[in-house]
PDB file of N, CA, C and O and ligand atoms in Angstrom:
ATOM      1  N   MET D   1     123.434 110.748 126.700  1.00 92.00           N
ATOM      2  CA  MET D   1     122.706 110.944 127.958  1.00 92.00           C
ATOM      3  C   MET D   1     121.319 111.539 127.709  1.00 92.00           C
ATOM      4  O   MET D   1     121.165 112.493 126.977  1.00 92.00           O
ATOM      5  N   VAL D   2     120.347 110.954 128.359  1.00 97.00           N
ATOM      6  CA  VAL D   2     119.005 111.529 128.328  1.00 97.00           C
ATOM      7  C   VAL D   2     119.047 112.877 129.027  1.00 97.00           C
ATOM      8  O   VAL D   2     119.632 113.014 130.100  1.00 97.00           O
ATOM      9  N   LYS D   3     118.471 113.867 128.402  1.00 97.00           N
ATOM     10  CA  LYS D   3     118.508 115.209 128.968  1.00 97.00           C
ATOM     11  C   LYS D   3     117.176 115.533 129.639  1.00 97.00           C
ATOM     12  O   LYS D   3     116.121 115.364 129.036  1.00 97.00           O
ATOM     13  N   GLU D   4     117.262 115.994 130.868  1.00 98.00           N
ATOM     14  CA  GLU D   4     116.037 116.363 131.576  1.00 98.00           C
ATOM     15  C   GLU D   4     115.647 117.788 131.204  1.00 98.00           C
ATOM     16  O   GLU D   4     116.482 118.694 131.195  1.00 98.00           O
ATOM     17  N   ILE D   5     114.388 117.945 130.883  1.00 97.00           N
ATOM     18  CA  ILE D   5     113.865 119.268 130.534  1.00 97.00           C
ATOM     19  C   ILE D   5     112.811 119.632 131.567  1.00 97.00           C
ATOM     20  O   ILE D   5     111.832 118.903 131.754  1.00 97.00           O
ATOM     21  N   LYS D   6     113.006 120.742 132.217  1.00 97.00           N
ATOM     22  CA  LYS D   6     112.039 121.168 133.231  1.00 97.00           C
ATOM     23  C   LYS D   6     111.228 122.333 132.689  1.00 97.00           C
ATOM     24  O   LYS D   6     111.778 123.315 132.210  1.00 97.00           O
ATOM     25  N   THR D   7     109.924 122.199 132.782  1.00 95.00           N
ATOM     26  CA  THR D   7     109.061 123.322 132.480  1.00 95.00           C
ATOM     27  C   THR D   7     108.525 123.831 133.813  1.00 95.00           C
ATOM     28  O   THR D   7     108.914 123.332 134.869  1.00 95.00           O
ATOM     29  N   SER D   8     107.623 124.773 133.782  1.00 94.00           N
ATOM     30  CA  SER D   8     107.155 125.383 135.022  1.00 94.00           C
ATOM     31  C   SER D   8     106.600 124.368 136.019  1.00 94.00           C
ATOM     32  O   SER D   8     106.800 124.505 137.215  1.00 94.00           O
ATOM     33  N   ASN D   9     105.932 123.330 135.532  1.00 94.00           N
ATOM     34  CA  ASN D   9     105.347 122.392 136.490  1.00 94.00           C
ATOM     35  C   ASN D   9     105.611 120.925 136.194  1.00 94.00           C
ATOM     36  O   ASN D   9     105.137 120.063 136.907  1.00 94.00           O
ATOM     37  N   LYS D  10     106.381 120.641 135.140  1.00 96.00           N
ATOM     38  CA  LYS D  10     106.626 119.239 134.799  1.00 96.00           C
ATOM     39  C   LYS D  10     108.063 119.022 134.357  1.00 96.00           C
ATOM     40  O   LYS D  10     108.741 119.957 133.949  1.00 96.00           O
ATOM     41  N   SER D  11     108.475 117.759 134.407  1.00 97.00           N
ATOM     42  CA  SER D  11     109.777 117.379 133.876  1.00 97.00           C
ATOM     43  C   SER D  11     109.576 116.436 132.701  1.00 97.00           C
ATOM     44  O   SER D  11     108.679 115.602 132.716  1.00 97.00           O
ATOM     45  N   TYR D  12     110.427 116.617 131.703  1.00 98.00           N
ATOM     46  CA  TYR D  12     110.406 115.732 130.548  1.00 98.00           C
ATOM     47  C   TYR D  12     111.819 115.255 130.303  1.00 98.00           C
ATOM     48  O   TYR D  12     112.778 115.826 130.816  1.00 98.00           O
ATOM     49  N   PHE D  13     111.911 114.221 129.467  1.00 98.00           N
ATOM     50  CA  PHE D  13     113.222 113.628 129.209  1.00 98.00           C
ATOM     51  C   PHE D  13     113.411 113.496 127.713  1.00 98.00           C
ATOM     52  O   PHE D  13     112.550 112.975 127.014  1.00 98.00           O
ATOM     53  N   LYS D  14     114.537 113.991 127.242  1.00 98.00           N
ATOM     54  CA  LYS D  14     114.784 114.017 125.803  1.00 98.00           C
ATOM     55  C   LYS D  14     115.880 113.038 125.412  1.00 98.00           C
ATOM     56  O   LYS D  14     116.958 113.041 126.017  1.00 98.00           O
ATOM     57  N   CYS D  15     115.586 112.249 124.415  1.00 97.00           N
ATOM     58  CA  CYS D  15     116.603 111.398 123.810  1.00 97.00           C
ATOM     59  C   CYS D  15     117.534 112.291 123.001  1.00 97.00           C
ATOM     60  O   CYS D  15     117.082 112.970 122.071  1.00 97.00           O
ATOM     61  N   GLU D  16     118.795 112.317 123.361  1.00 96.00           N
ATOM     62  CA  GLU D  16     119.739 113.198 122.680  1.00 96.00           C
ATOM     63  C   GLU D  16     120.088 112.718 121.274  1.00 96.00           C
ATOM     64  O   GLU D  16     120.646 113.457 120.484  1.00 96.00           O
ATOM     65  N   GLU D  17     119.753 111.487 120.988  1.00 96.00           N
ATOM     66  CA  GLU D  17     120.054 110.947 119.660  1.00 96.00           C
ATOM     67  C   GLU D  17     119.015 111.374 118.629  1.00 96.00           C
ATOM     68  O   GLU D  17     119.357 111.869 117.574  1.00 96.00           O
ATOM     69  N   CYS D  18     117.749 111.166 118.942  1.00 96.00           N
ATOM     70  CA  CYS D  18     116.702 111.456 117.953  1.00 96.00           C
ATOM     71  C   CYS D  18     115.888 112.694 118.302  1.00 96.00           C
ATOM     72  O   CYS D  18     115.037 113.097 117.538  1.00 96.00           O
ATOM     73  N   LYS D  19     116.125 113.250 119.493  1.00 96.00           N
ATOM     74  CA  LYS D  19     115.479 114.493 119.939  1.00 96.00           C
ATOM     75  C   LYS D  19     114.004 114.348 120.294  1.00 96.00           C
ATOM     76  O   LYS D  19     113.312 115.346 120.492  1.00 96.00           O
ATOM     77  N   PHE D  20     113.524 113.116 120.351  1.00 97.00           N
ATOM     78  CA  PHE D  20     112.164 112.939 120.828  1.00 97.00           C
ATOM     79  C   PHE D  20     112.114 113.182 122.335  1.00 97.00           C
ATOM     80  O   PHE D  20     113.089 112.940 123.051  1.00 97.00           O
ATOM     81  N   ILE D  21     110.975 113.644 122.793  1.00 98.00           N
ATOM     82  CA  ILE D  21     110.802 113.999 124.203  1.00 98.00           C
ATOM     83  C   ILE D  21     109.745 113.089 124.823  1.00 98.00           C
ATOM     84  O   ILE D  21     108.700 112.829 124.218  1.00 98.00           O
ATOM     85  N   TYR D  22     110.051 112.624 126.016  1.00 98.00           N
ATOM     86  CA  TYR D  22     109.166 111.689 126.719  1.00 98.00           C
ATOM     87  C   TYR D  22     108.868 112.185 128.126  1.00 98.00           C
ATOM     88  O   TYR D  22     109.691 112.848 128.750  1.00 98.00           O
ATOM     89  N   LYS D  23     107.701 111.788 128.616  1.00 97.00           N
ATOM     90  CA  LYS D  23     107.372 112.089 130.013  1.00 97.00           C
ATOM     91  C   LYS D  23     108.069 111.109 130.938  1.00 97.00           C
ATOM     92  O   LYS D  23     108.325 111.421 132.087  1.00 97.00           O
ATOM     93  N   ASP D  24     108.310 109.904 130.420  1.00 97.00           N
ATOM     94  CA  ASP D  24     108.852 108.823 131.230  1.00 97.00           C
ATOM     95  C   ASP D  24     110.351 108.675 130.985  1.00 97.00           C
ATOM     96  O   ASP D  24     110.779 108.416 129.861  1.00 97.00           O
ATOM     97  N   LYS D  25     111.133 108.852 132.022  1.00 98.00           N
ATOM     98  CA  LYS D  25     112.583 108.773 131.877  1.00 98.00           C
ATOM     99  C   LYS D  25     113.025 107.412 131.363  1.00 98.00           C
ATOM    100  O   LYS D  25     113.941 107.293 130.558  1.00 98.00           O
ATOM    101  N   LYS D  26     112.374 106.356 131.842  1.00 98.00           N
ATOM    102  CA  LYS D  26     112.731 105.003 131.451  1.00 98.00           C
ATOM    103  C   LYS D  26     112.574 104.818 129.938  1.00 98.00           C
ATOM    104  O   LYS D  26     113.427 104.217 129.282  1.00 98.00           O
ATOM    105  N   ILE D  27     111.499 105.324 129.382  1.00 98.00           N
ATOM    106  CA  ILE D  27     111.283 105.195 127.940  1.00 98.00           C
ATOM    107  C   ILE D  27     112.312 106.020 127.169  1.00 98.00           C
ATOM    108  O   ILE D  27     112.845 105.576 126.155  1.00 98.00           O
ATOM    109  N   ALA D  28     112.628 107.188 127.678  1.00 98.00           N
ATOM    110  CA  ALA D  28     113.649 108.016 127.024  1.00 98.00           C
ATOM    111  C   ALA D  28     114.990 107.297 126.998  1.00 98.00           C
ATOM    112  O   ALA D  28     115.712 107.335 125.996  1.00 98.00           O
ATOM    113  N   GLN D  29     115.317 106.627 128.080  1.00 98.00           N
ATOM    114  CA  GLN D  29     116.581 105.886 128.138  1.00 98.00           C
ATOM    115  C   GLN D  29     116.560 104.692 127.183  1.00 98.00           C
ATOM    116  O   GLN D  29     117.554 104.407 126.516  1.00 98.00           O
ATOM    117  N   GLU D  30     115.419 104.017 127.105  1.00 98.00           N
ATOM    118  CA  GLU D  30     115.300 102.898 126.160  1.00 98.00           C
ATOM    119  C   GLU D  30     115.432 103.401 124.737  1.00 98.00           C
ATOM    120  O   GLU D  30     116.094 102.783 123.898  1.00 98.00           O
ATOM    121  N   CYS D  31     114.799 104.520 124.455  1.00 98.00           N
ATOM    122  CA  CYS D  31     114.881 105.123 123.125  1.00 98.00           C
ATOM    123  C   CYS D  31     116.330 105.441 122.792  1.00 98.00           C
ATOM    124  O   CYS D  31     116.814 105.115 121.710  1.00 98.00           O
ATOM    125  N   GLU D  32     117.017 106.064 123.721  1.00 97.00           N
ATOM    126  CA  GLU D  32     118.387 106.474 123.445  1.00 97.00           C
ATOM    127  C   GLU D  32     119.302 105.270 123.195  1.00 97.00           C
ATOM    128  O   GLU D  32     120.136 105.301 122.284  1.00 97.00           O
ATOM    129  N   SER D  33     119.141 104.219 123.979  1.00 97.00           N
ATOM    130  CA  SER D  33     120.004 103.056 123.751  1.00 97.00           C
ATOM    131  C   SER D  33     119.645 102.392 122.426  1.00 97.00           C
ATOM    132  O   SER D  33     120.526 101.927 121.697  1.00 97.00           O
ATOM    133  N   TYR D  34     118.357 102.387 122.074  1.00 97.00           N
ATOM    134  CA  TYR D  34     117.955 101.841 120.775  1.00 97.00           C
ATOM    135  C   TYR D  34     118.542 102.684 119.642  1.00 97.00           C
ATOM    136  O   TYR D  34     119.118 102.156 118.685  1.00 97.00           O
ATOM    137  N   CYS D  35     118.422 103.982 119.763  1.00 97.00           N
ATOM    138  CA  CYS D  35     118.936 104.895 118.725  1.00 97.00           C
ATOM    139  C   CYS D  35     120.435 104.706 118.525  1.00 97.00           C
ATOM    140  O   CYS D  35     120.923 104.723 117.396  1.00 97.00           O
ATOM    141  N   LYS D  36     121.154 104.547 119.625  1.00 96.00           N
ATOM    142  CA  LYS D  36     122.606 104.387 119.539  1.00 96.00           C
ATOM    143  C   LYS D  36     122.975 103.081 118.859  1.00 96.00           C
ATOM    144  O   LYS D  36     123.914 103.028 118.078  1.00 96.00           O
ATOM    145  N   ASP D  37     122.233 102.022 119.173  1.00 97.00           N
ATOM    146  CA  ASP D  37     122.551 100.717 118.604  1.00 97.00           C
ATOM    147  C   ASP D  37     122.158 100.601 117.143  1.00 97.00           C
ATOM    148  O   ASP D  37     122.863 100.021 116.343  1.00 97.00           O
ATOM    149  N   TYR D  38     120.982 101.154 116.799  1.00 96.00           N
ATOM    150  CA  TYR D  38     120.428 100.908 115.463  1.00 96.00           C
ATOM    151  C   TYR D  38     120.449 102.136 114.554  1.00 96.00           C
ATOM    152  O   TYR D  38     120.132 102.042 113.384  1.00 96.00           O
ATOM    153  N   HIS D  39     120.759 103.286 115.099  1.00 94.00           N
ATOM    154  CA  HIS D  39     120.763 104.534 114.325  1.00 94.00           C
ATOM    155  C   HIS D  39     119.443 104.755 113.595  1.00 94.00           C
ATOM    156  O   HIS D  39     119.389 105.263 112.485  1.00 94.00           O
ATOM    157  N   SER D  40     118.390 104.318 114.232  1.00 93.00           N
ATOM    158  CA  SER D  40     117.054 104.631 113.749  1.00 93.00           C
ATOM    159  C   SER D  40     116.112 104.526 114.937  1.00 93.00           C
ATOM    160  O   SER D  40     116.512 104.067 116.001  1.00 93.00           O
ATOM    161  N   CYS D  41     114.867 104.942 114.750  1.00 91.00           N
ATOM    162  CA  CYS D  41     113.953 104.980 115.878  1.00 91.00           C
ATOM    163  C   CYS D  41     113.064 103.749 115.931  1.00 91.00           C
ATOM    164  O   CYS D  41     112.679 103.189 114.918  1.00 91.00           O
ATOM    165  N   ASN D  42     112.736 103.384 117.145  1.00 96.00           N
ATOM    166  CA  ASN D  42     111.802 102.306 117.393  1.00 96.00           C
ATOM    167  C   ASN D  42     110.417 102.929 117.550  1.00 96.00           C
ATOM    168  O   ASN D  42     110.158 103.657 118.510  1.00 96.00           O
ATOM    169  N   THR D  43     109.516 102.648 116.612  1.00 96.00           N
ATOM    170  CA  THR D  43     108.198 103.287 116.657  1.00 96.00           C
ATOM    171  C   THR D  43     107.399 102.883 117.890  1.00 96.00           C
ATOM    172  O   THR D  43     106.529 103.627 118.332  1.00 96.00           O
ATOM    173  N   GLU D  44     107.721 101.719 118.453  1.00 97.00           N
ATOM    174  CA  GLU D  44     107.064 101.317 119.702  1.00 97.00           C
ATOM    175  C   GLU D  44     107.416 102.274 120.846  1.00 97.00           C
ATOM    176  O   GLU D  44     106.646 102.426 121.793  1.00 97.00           O
ATOM    177  N   LEU D  45     108.575 102.900 120.744  1.00 97.00           N
ATOM    178  CA  LEU D  45     108.979 103.869 121.762  1.00 97.00           C
ATOM    179  C   LEU D  45     108.561 105.281 121.372  1.00 97.00           C
ATOM    180  O   LEU D  45     108.024 106.022 122.198  1.00 97.00           O
ATOM    181  N   THR D  46     108.769 105.632 120.116  1.00 97.00           N
ATOM    182  CA  THR D  46     108.497 107.016 119.726  1.00 97.00           C
ATOM    183  C   THR D  46     107.004 107.354 119.762  1.00 97.00           C
ATOM    184  O   THR D  46     106.643 108.516 119.857  1.00 97.00           O
ATOM    185  N   LYS D  47     106.155 106.332 119.730  1.00 98.00           N
ATOM    186  CA  LYS D  47     104.720 106.640 119.853  1.00 98.00           C
ATOM    187  C   LYS D  47     104.381 107.198 121.237  1.00 98.00           C
ATOM    188  O   LYS D  47     103.327 107.807 121.402  1.00 98.00           O
ATOM    189  N   HIS D  48     105.282 107.004 122.203  1.00 98.00           N
ATOM    190  CA  HIS D  48     105.076 107.569 123.535  1.00 98.00           C
ATOM    191  C   HIS D  48     105.640 108.977 123.664  1.00 98.00           C
ATOM    192  O   HIS D  48     105.556 109.590 124.728  1.00 98.00           O
ATOM    193  N   SER D  49     106.236 109.469 122.601  1.00 98.00           N
ATOM    194  CA  SER D  49     106.852 110.791 122.696  1.00 98.00           C
ATOM    195  C   SER D  49     105.779 111.875 122.812  1.00 98.00           C
ATOM    196  O   SER D  49     104.632 111.676 122.418  1.00 98.00           O
ATOM    197  N   VAL D  50     106.176 112.997 123.365  1.00 97.00           N
ATOM    198  CA  VAL D  50     105.235 114.096 123.568  1.00 97.00           C
ATOM    199  C   VAL D  50     105.788 115.373 122.936  1.00 97.00           C
ATOM    200  O   VAL D  50     106.989 115.512 122.716  1.00 97.00           O
ATOM    201  N   ARG D  51     104.887 116.295 122.672  1.00 94.00           N
ATOM    202  CA  ARG D  51     105.274 117.621 122.199  1.00 94.00           C
ATOM    203  C   ARG D  51     105.128 118.587 123.371  1.00 94.00           C
ATOM    204  O   ARG D  51     104.108 118.578 124.046  1.00 94.00           O
ATOM    205  N   ILE D  52     106.162 119.378 123.559  1.00 89.00           N
ATOM    206  CA  ILE D  52     106.031 120.362 124.644  1.00 89.00           C
ATOM    207  C   ILE D  52     106.240 121.766 124.112  1.00 89.00           C
ATOM    208  O   ILE D  52     106.687 121.930 122.982  1.00 89.00           O
TER     209      ILE D  52
HETATM  210 ZN1   ZN H   1     115.788 108.205 120.469  1.00 72.88          ZN
END
């Protein structure tokens, strides 16, 4: 499950498989399903990850 992370003024979504964090829930969900299927990361998705 994608985990929602709330900060003081924003929400982020974390892929529980690879621990990357995204602003966009849809991308986090795509990342997680990719991670589960392939057990590796899709760089097309992880390039959208953010540091918080
Ligand atoms: Zn992932």
